[in-house]
Coordinates of C-alpha atoms and ligand atoms in Angstrom, one line a residue:
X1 CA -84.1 90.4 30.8
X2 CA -82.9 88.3 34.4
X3 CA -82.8 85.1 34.5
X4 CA -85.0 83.9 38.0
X5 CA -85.8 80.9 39.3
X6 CA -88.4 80.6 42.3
X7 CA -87.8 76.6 43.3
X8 CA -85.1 74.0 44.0
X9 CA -84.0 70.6 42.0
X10 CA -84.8 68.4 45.0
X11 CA -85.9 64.3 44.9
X12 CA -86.5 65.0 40.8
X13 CA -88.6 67.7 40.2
X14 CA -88.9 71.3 40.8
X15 CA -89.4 72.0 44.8
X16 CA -90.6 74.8 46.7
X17 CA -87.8 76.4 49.2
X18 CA -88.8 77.1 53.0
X19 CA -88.5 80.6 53.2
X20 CA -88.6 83.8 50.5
X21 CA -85.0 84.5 50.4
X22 CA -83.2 85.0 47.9
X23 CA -79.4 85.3 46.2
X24 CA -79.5 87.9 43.6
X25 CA -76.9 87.1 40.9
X26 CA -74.8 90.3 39.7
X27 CA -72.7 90.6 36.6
X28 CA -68.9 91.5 37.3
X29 CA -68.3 93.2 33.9
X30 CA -71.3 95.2 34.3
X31 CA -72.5 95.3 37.8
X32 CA -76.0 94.8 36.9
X33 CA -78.1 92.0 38.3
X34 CA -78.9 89.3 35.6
X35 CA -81.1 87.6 37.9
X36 CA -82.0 85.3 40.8
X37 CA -82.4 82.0 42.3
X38 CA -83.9 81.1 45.9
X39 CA -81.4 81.3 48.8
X40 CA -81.0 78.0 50.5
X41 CA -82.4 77.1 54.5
X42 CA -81.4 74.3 56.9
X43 CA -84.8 72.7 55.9
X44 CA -84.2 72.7 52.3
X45 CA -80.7 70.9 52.8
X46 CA -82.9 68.6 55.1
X47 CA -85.2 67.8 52.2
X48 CA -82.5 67.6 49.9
X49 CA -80.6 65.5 51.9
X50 CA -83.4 63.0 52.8
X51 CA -84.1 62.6 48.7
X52 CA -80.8 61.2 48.6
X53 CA -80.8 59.4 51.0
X54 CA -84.1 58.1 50.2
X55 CA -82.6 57.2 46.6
X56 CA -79.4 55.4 47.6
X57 CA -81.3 53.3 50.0
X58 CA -83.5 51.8 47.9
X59 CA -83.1 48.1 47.2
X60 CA -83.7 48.5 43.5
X61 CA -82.5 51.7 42.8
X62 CA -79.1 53.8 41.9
X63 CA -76.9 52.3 43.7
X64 CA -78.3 48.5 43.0
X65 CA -78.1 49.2 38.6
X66 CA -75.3 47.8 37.0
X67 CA -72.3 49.6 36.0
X68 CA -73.7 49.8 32.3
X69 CA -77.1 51.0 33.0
X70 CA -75.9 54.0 35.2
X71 CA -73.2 54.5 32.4
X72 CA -76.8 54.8 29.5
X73 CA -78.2 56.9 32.2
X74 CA -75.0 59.5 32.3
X75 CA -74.8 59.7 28.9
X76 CA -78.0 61.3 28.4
X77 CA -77.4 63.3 31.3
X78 CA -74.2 64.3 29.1
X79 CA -76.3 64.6 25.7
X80 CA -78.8 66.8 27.8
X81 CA -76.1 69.2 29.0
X82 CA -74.4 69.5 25.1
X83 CA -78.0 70.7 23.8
X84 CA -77.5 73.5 26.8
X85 CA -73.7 73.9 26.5
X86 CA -73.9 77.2 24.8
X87 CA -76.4 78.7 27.2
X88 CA -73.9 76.9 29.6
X89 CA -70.9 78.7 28.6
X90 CA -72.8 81.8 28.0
X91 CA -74.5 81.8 32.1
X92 CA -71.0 81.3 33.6
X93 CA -69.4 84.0 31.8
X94 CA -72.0 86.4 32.8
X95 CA -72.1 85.3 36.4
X96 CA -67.6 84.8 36.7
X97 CA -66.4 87.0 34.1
X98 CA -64.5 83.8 32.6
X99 CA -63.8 84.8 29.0
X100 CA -66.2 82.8 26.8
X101 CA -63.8 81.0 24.9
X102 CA -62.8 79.2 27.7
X103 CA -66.4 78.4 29.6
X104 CA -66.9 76.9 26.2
X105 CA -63.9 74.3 26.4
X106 CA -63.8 73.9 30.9
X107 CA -67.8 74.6 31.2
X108 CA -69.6 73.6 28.8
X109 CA -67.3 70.6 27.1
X110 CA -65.6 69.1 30.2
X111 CA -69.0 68.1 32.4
X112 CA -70.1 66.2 29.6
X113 CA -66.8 64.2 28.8
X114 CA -66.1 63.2 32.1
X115 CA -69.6 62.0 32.6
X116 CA -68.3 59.4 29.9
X117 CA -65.5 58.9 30.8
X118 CA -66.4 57.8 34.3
X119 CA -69.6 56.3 32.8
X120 CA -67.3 54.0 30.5
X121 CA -65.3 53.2 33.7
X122 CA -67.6 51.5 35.7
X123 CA -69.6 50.2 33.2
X124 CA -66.3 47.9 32.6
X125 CA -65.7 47.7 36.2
X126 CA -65.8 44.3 37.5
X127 CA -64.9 42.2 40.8
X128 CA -61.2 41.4 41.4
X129 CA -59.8 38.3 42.5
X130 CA -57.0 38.0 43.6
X131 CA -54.4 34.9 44.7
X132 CA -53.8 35.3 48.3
X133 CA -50.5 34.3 49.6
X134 CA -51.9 32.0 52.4
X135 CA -53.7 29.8 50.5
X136 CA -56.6 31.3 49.5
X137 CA -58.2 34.0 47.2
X138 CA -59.7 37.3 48.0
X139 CA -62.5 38.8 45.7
X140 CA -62.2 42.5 45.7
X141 CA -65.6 44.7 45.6
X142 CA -66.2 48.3 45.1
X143 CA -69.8 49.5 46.5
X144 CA -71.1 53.5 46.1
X145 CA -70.0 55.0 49.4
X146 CA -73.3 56.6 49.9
X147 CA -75.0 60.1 49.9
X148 CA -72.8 62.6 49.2
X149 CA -72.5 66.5 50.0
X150 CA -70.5 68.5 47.6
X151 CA -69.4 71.9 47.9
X152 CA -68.3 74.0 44.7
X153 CA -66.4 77.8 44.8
X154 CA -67.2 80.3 41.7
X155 CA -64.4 80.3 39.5
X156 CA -64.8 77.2 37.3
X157 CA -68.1 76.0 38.4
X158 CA -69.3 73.2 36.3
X159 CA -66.0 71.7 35.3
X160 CA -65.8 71.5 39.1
X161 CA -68.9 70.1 40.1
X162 CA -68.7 67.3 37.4
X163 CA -65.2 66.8 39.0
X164 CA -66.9 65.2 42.1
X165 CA -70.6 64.3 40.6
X166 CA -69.4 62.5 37.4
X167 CA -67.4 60.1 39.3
X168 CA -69.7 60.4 42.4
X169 CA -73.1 59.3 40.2
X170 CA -71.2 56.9 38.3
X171 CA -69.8 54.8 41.0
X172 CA -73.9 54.5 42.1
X173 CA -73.8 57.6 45.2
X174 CA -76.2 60.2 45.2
X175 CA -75.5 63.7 45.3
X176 CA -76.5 67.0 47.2
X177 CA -75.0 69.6 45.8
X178 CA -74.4 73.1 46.9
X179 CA -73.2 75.6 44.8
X180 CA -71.6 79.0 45.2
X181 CA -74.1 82.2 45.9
X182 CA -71.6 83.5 42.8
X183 CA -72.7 81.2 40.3
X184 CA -75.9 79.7 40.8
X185 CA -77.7 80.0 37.1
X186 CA -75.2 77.4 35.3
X187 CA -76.1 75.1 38.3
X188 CA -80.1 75.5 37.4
X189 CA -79.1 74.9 34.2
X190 CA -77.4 71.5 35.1
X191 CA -80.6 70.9 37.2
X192 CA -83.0 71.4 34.4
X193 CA -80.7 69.1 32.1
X194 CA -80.4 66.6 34.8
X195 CA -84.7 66.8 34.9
X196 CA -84.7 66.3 30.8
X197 CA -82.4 63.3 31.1
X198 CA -84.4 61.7 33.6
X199 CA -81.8 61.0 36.4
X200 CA -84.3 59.0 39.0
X201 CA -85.5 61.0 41.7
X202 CA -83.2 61.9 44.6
X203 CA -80.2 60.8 42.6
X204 CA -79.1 64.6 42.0
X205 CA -80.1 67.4 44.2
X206 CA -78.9 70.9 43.9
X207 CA -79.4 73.5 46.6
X208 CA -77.1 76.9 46.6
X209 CA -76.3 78.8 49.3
X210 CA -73.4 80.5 51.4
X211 CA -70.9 79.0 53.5
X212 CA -72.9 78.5 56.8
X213 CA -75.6 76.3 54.5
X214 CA -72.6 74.6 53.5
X215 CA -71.3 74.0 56.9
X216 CA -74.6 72.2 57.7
X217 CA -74.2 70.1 55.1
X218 CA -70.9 68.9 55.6
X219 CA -72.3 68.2 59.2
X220 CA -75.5 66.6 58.4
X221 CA -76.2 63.3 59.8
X222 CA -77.5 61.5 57.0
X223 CA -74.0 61.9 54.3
X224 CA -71.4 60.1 54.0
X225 CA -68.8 61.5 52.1
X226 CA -68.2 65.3 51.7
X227 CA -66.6 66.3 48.9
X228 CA -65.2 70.1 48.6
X229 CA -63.5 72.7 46.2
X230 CA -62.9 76.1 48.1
X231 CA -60.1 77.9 50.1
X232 CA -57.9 76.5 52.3
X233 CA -59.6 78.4 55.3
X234 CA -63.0 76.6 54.5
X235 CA -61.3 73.0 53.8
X236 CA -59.8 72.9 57.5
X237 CA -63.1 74.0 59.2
X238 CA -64.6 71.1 56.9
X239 CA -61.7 68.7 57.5
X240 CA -62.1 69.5 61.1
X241 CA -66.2 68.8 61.4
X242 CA -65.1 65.4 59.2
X243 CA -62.8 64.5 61.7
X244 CA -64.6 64.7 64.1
X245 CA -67.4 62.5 62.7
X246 CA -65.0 60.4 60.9
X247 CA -66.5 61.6 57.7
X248 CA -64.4 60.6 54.5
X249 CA -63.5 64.1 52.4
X250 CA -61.8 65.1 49.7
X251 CA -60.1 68.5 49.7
X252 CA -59.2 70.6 46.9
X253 CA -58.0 73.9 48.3
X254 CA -56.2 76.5 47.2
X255 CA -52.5 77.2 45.6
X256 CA -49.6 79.3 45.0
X257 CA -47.7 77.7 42.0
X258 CA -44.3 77.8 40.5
X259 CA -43.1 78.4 36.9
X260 CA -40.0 77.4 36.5
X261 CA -38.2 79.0 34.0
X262 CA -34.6 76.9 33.4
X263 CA -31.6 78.7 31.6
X264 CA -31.9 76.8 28.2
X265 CA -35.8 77.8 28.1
X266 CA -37.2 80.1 25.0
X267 CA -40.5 81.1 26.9
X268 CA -41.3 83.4 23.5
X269 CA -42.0 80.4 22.1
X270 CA -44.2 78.9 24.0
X271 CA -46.1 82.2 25.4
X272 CA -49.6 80.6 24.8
X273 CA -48.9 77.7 26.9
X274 CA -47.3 80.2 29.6
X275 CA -50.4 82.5 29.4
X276 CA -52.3 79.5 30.0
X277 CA -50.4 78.5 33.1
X278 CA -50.1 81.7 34.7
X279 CA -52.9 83.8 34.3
X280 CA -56.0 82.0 32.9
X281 CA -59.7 82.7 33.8
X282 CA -58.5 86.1 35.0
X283 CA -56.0 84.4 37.1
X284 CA -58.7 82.8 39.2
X285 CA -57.7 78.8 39.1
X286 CA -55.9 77.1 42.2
X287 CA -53.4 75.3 40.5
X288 CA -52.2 78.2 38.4
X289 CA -48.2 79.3 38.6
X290 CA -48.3 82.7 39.9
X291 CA -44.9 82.5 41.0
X292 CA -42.1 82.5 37.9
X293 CA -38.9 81.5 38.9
X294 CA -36.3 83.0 36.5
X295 CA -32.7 82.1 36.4
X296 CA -30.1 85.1 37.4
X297 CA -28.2 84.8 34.3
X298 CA -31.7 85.5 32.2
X299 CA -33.5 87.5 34.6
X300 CA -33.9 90.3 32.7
X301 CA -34.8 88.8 29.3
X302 CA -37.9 87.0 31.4
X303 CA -39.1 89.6 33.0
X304 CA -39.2 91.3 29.5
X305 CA -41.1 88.8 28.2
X306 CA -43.6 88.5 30.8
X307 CA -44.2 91.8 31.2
X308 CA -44.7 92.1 27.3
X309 CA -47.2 88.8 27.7
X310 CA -49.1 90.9 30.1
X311 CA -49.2 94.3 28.7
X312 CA -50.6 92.5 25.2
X313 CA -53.5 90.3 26.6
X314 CA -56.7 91.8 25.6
X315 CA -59.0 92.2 28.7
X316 CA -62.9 93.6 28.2
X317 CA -66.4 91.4 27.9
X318 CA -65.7 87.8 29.4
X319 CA -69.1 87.6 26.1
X320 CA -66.5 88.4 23.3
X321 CA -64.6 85.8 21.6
X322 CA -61.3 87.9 21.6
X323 CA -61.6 88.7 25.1
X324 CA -58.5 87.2 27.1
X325 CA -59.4 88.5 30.4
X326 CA -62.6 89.4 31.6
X327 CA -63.3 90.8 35.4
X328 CA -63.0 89.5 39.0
X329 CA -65.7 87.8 40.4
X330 CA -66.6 90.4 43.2
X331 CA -65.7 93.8 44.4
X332 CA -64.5 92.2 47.4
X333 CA -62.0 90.2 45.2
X334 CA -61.2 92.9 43.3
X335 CA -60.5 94.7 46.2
X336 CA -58.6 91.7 47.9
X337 CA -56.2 91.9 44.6
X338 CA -55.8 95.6 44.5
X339 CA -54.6 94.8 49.1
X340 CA -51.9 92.6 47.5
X341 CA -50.6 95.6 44.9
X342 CA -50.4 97.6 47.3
X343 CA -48.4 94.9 49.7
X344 CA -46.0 94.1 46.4
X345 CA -45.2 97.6 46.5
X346 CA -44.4 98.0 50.1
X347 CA -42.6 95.0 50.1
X348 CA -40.1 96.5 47.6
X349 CA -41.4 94.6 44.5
X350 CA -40.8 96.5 40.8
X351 CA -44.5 96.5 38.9
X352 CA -43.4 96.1 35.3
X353 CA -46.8 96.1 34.0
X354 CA -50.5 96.6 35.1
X355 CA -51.0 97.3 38.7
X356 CA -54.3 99.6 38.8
X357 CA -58.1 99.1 37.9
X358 CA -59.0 98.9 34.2
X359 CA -62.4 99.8 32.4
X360 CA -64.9 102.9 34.1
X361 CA -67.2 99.6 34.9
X362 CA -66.9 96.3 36.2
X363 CA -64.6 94.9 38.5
X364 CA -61.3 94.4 36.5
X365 CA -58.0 94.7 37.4
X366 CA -55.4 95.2 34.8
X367 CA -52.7 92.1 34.3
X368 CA -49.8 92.7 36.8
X369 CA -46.6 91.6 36.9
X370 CA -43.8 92.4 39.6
X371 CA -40.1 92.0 39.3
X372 CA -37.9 92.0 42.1
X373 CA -39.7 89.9 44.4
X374 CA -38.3 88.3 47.0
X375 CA -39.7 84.7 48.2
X376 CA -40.6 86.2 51.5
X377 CA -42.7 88.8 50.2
X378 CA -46.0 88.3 50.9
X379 CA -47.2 88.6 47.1
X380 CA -44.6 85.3 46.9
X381 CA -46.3 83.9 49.5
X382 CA -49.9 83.6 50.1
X383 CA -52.4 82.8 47.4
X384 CA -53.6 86.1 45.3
X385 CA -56.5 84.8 43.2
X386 CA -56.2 87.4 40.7
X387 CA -53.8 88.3 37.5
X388 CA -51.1 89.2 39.2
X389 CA -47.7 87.6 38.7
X390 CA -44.1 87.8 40.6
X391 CA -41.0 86.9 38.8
X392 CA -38.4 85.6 41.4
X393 CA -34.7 85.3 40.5
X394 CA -32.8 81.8 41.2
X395 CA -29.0 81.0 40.9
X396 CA -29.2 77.4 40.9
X397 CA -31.4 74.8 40.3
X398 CA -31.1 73.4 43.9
X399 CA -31.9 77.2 44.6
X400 CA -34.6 77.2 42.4
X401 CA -36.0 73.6 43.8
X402 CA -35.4 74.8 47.2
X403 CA -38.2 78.3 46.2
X404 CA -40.9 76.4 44.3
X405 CA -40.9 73.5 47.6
X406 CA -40.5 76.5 49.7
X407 CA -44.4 77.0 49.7
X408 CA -47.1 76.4 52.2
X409 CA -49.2 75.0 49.1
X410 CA -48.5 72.2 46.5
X411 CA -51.0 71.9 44.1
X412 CA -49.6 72.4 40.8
X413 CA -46.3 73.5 38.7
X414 CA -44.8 73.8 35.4
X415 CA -41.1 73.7 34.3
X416 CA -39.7 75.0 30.8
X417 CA -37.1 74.2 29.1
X418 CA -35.6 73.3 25.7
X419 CA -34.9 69.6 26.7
X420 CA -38.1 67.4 27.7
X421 CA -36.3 65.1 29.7
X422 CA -34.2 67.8 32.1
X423 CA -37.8 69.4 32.7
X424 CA -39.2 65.9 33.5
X425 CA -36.3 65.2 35.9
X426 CA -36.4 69.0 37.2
X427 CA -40.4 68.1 38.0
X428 CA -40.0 64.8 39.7
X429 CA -38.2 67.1 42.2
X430 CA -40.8 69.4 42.9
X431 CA -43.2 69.0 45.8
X432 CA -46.0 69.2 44.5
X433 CA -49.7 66.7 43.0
X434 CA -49.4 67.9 39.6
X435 CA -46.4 69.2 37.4
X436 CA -46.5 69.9 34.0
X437 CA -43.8 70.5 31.3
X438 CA -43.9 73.4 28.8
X439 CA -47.8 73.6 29.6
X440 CA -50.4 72.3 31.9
X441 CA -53.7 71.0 31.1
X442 CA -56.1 69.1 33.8
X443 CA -56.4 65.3 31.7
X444 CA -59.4 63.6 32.8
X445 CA -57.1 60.5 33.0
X446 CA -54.3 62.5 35.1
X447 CA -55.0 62.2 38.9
X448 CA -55.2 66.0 40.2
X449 CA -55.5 67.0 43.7
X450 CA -52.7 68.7 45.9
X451 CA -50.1 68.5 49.1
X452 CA -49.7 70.2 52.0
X453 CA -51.9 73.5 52.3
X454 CA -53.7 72.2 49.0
X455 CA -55.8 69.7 50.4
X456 CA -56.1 65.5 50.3
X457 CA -57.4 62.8 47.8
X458 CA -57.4 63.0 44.5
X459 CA -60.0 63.8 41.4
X460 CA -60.0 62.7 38.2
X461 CA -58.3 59.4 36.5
X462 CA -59.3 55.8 38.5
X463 CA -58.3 57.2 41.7
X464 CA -61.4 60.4 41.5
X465 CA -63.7 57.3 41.4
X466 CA -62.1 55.5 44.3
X467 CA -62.9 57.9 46.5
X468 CA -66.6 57.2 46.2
X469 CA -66.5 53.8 46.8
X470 CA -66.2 51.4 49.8
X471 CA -63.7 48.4 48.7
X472 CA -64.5 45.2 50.3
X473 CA -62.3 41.8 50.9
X474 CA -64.4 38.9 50.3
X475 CA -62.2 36.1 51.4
X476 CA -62.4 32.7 49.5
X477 CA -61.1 29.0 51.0
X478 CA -60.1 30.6 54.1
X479 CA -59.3 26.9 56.3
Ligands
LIG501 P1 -64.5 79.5 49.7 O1 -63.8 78.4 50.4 O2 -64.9 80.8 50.3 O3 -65.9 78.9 49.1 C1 -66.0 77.7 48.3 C2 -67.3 77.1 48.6 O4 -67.4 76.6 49.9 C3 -68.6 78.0 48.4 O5 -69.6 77.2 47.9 C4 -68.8 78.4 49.9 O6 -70.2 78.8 50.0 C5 -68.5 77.1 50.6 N1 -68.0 77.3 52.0 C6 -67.3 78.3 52.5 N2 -67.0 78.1 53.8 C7 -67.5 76.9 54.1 C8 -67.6 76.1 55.3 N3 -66.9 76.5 56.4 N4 -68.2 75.0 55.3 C9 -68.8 74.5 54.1 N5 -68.9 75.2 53.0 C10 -68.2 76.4 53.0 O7 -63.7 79.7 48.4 P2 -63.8 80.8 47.2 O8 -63.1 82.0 47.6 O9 -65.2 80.9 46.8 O10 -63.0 80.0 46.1 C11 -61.7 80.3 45.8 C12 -60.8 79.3 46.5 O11 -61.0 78.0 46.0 C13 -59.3 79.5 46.3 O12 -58.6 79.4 47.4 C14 -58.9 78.5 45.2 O13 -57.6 78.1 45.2 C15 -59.8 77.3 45.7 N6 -60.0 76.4 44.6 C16 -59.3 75.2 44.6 C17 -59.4 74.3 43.6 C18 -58.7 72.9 43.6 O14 -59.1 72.1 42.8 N7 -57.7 72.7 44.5 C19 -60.2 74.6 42.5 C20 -60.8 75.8 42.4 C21 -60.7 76.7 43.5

């Protein structure tokens, strides 16, 4: 049985789309379609866009409740989305290839914590005042910054789109969201939920469709903010349309992480924490460490252990609970993975493990791992999106600062180590938004967002809800 859907979520209810197109949904493990939703036109954006507009500019709506009553209204939104967190979990495994264990804890769990979390902020959110130093005082206010376009990639689809629309609804904006052709059922999903929760009209609108859709949006005249999650590539056409139009955006782009393995690390020890930092959901996350810097004097032993780590994760159905690894998203993925193999190889790096297709089915690519790779290689260099791992050897740990900062990216990191407070110093040296020690797990409290070729502003924490508001100086017994 597909799973179809012949309308949009536009200005509260269900909305017919202007033409008959439509994006057929296929499953990466099998390669069958699981079903369908309508493809969306300039006009449908148009309509999309003008229900949020039409919302944010009322005088007694969204953006005019109080912090507390949009904070009741998002956590029925969030009550609405647990009763359909295992449908959730189960649609974005199907669509991704994510293994189910983890769409249960980063797609199903995370939408619905955030929208507290962000609800609880501003419901406690109140007007600043502050002493001035000439004489006066200034009251500080923070108002929605408006209608916002948000634009989500595949790999992690609703922890990403409540990324931006938890803090985005919270701080009174309205939304237009456009999700990837990839994974468009968990976003109905979120739009029936929404429907059941009874978010006002226009508040939340949700219209899928390829990059040139999303281009429009970015450009349309009625936003104000554009918020995105994609590839580098796509975040400087965007940044460049926003700059034009002075447009505020936030960028989350893509990554090519380091692992830092220093000499008094046991990484056998913590290889579930390492698995996670490396390779999760089938090595498809920006911020994961793809690059493992190992010290000369262990070299050896870490490659060993990595290249056991690999050749031991179970990979199969993204549906069964033991599953480690599922699929690529795409054959084109799959295929863009298998062009960087082949590159490792030319380049002169050493595959200690994987390195060809797995299954007779589905697009899945067995869990790679090269030695010998230089930081020039390309596999060292540009950003894979697939399990594949090089382990780079480092004298010193200037040497080994001087490789992880050596990067046109800086999104994430990890360092290990047997002493807490050398890896905290060690990470206070790398160039990067977010660094993590023995582990790495996205806080909702932690600001996350990148450097260079990464992107600019930040999510999550008081800062992902600052960049949906305008701040205003109100100054008091100015003479
Ligand atoms: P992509 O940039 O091709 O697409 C992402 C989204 O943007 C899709 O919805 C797509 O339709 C849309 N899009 C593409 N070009 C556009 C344009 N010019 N204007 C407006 N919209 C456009 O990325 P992808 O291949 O689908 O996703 C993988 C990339 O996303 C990787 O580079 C990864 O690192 C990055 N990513 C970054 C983060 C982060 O938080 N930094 C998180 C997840 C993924």
């Amino acid at each position: 049985m597909t799973i179809d859907y012949t309308d949009f979520y536009i200005g509260g209810r269900w909305a017919s789309p202007a033409t008959n197109s439509i994006i057929p949904v296929i499953s990466p493990s099998t390669e069958e379609r699981i079903g369908s939703v309508p493809d969306g036109a300039q006009a449908d954006i148009d309509a999309a866009v003008a229900a949020a507009r039409a919302a944010f500019d009322d005088p007694t709506g969204w953006a005019h409740w109080d912090g507390k009553r949009r904070a009741e209204a998002l956590a029925t939104f969030a009550d609405k989305l647990a009763e359909r967190g295992e449908e959730t979990a189960a649609r974005v495994s199907t669509q991704n290839g994510m293994p189910i264990s983890l769409a249960r804890q980063f797609e199903s769990g995370f939408p619905a914590l955030l929208l507290q979390y962000y609800g609880t902020m501003v419901a406690d959110q109140e007007d600043e005042i502050r002493p001035g130093m000439l004489g006066g005082s200034t009251v500080i206010t923070r108002s929605p910054i408006g209608v916002v376009g948000a634009i989500v990639p595949w790999n992690v689809p609703q922890a990403i789109t409540f990324l931006k629309i938890a803090p985005a609804l919270a701080a009174g904006c309205t939304v237009v969201l456009k999700p990837a052709p990839e994974t468009v059922l968990d976003a109905f999903l979120m739009a029936e939920a929404a429907l059941a929760a009874g978010l006002p009209p226009g508040v939340l609108n949700v219209v899928p469709g390829g990059r040139e859709l999303g281009a429009y949006l970015v450009a349309h005249p009625s936003i104000d903010k554009v918020s995105f999650t994609g590839s580098t590539g796509a975040g400087r056409a965007i940044a460049r349309t926003c700059g034009e139009l002075l447009r505020p955006v936030t960028l989350e782009l893509g990554g090519k992480s380091a692992a830092v393995v220093l000499d008094d690390a046991n990484l056998a020890d913590n290889i579930e924490s390492f698995f996670s930092a490396t390779l999760l959901n089938n090595g498809q996350i920006c911020w994961l460490c793809t690059r493992v810097l190992a010290p000369a004097s262990r070299y050896d032993e870490v490659v060993d252990t990595v290249t056991d780590l690999a050749k031991n994760i179970t990979v199969g159905d993204p549906l069964s609970a033991a599953t480690q690894m599922g699929p690529l998203v795409t054959a084109r993925q799959r295929d863009r993975v298998e062009g960087y193999i082949a590159a490792g190889r030319s380049d002169g790096g050493r595959v200690t493990a994987g390195g060809a297709r797995a299954g007779d089915r589905g697009w899945f690519v067995e869990p790679t791992v090269f030695a010998d790779v230089a930081p020039d290689h390309t596999i060292a260099k540009e950003e894979i999106f697939g399990p594949v791992l090089s382990v780079i050897p480092y004298t010193t740990e200037d040497e080994a600062v001087a490789i992880a900062n050596g990067s046109d990216y800086g999104l994430g990191g990890t360092v290990w180590t047997a002493d807490p407070e050398r890896g905290a110093r060690f990470a206070h040296r790398i160039a990067s938004g977010t660094v993590g020690i023995n582990g790495y797990a996205n806080d909702p409290t932690a600001p996350f967002g990148g450097i260079k070729n990464s992107g600019m502003g930040r999510e999550l924490g008081p800062e992902g809800l600052s960049g949906y508001q305008n701040i205003k100086s109100i100054y008091l017994d100015v003479r």
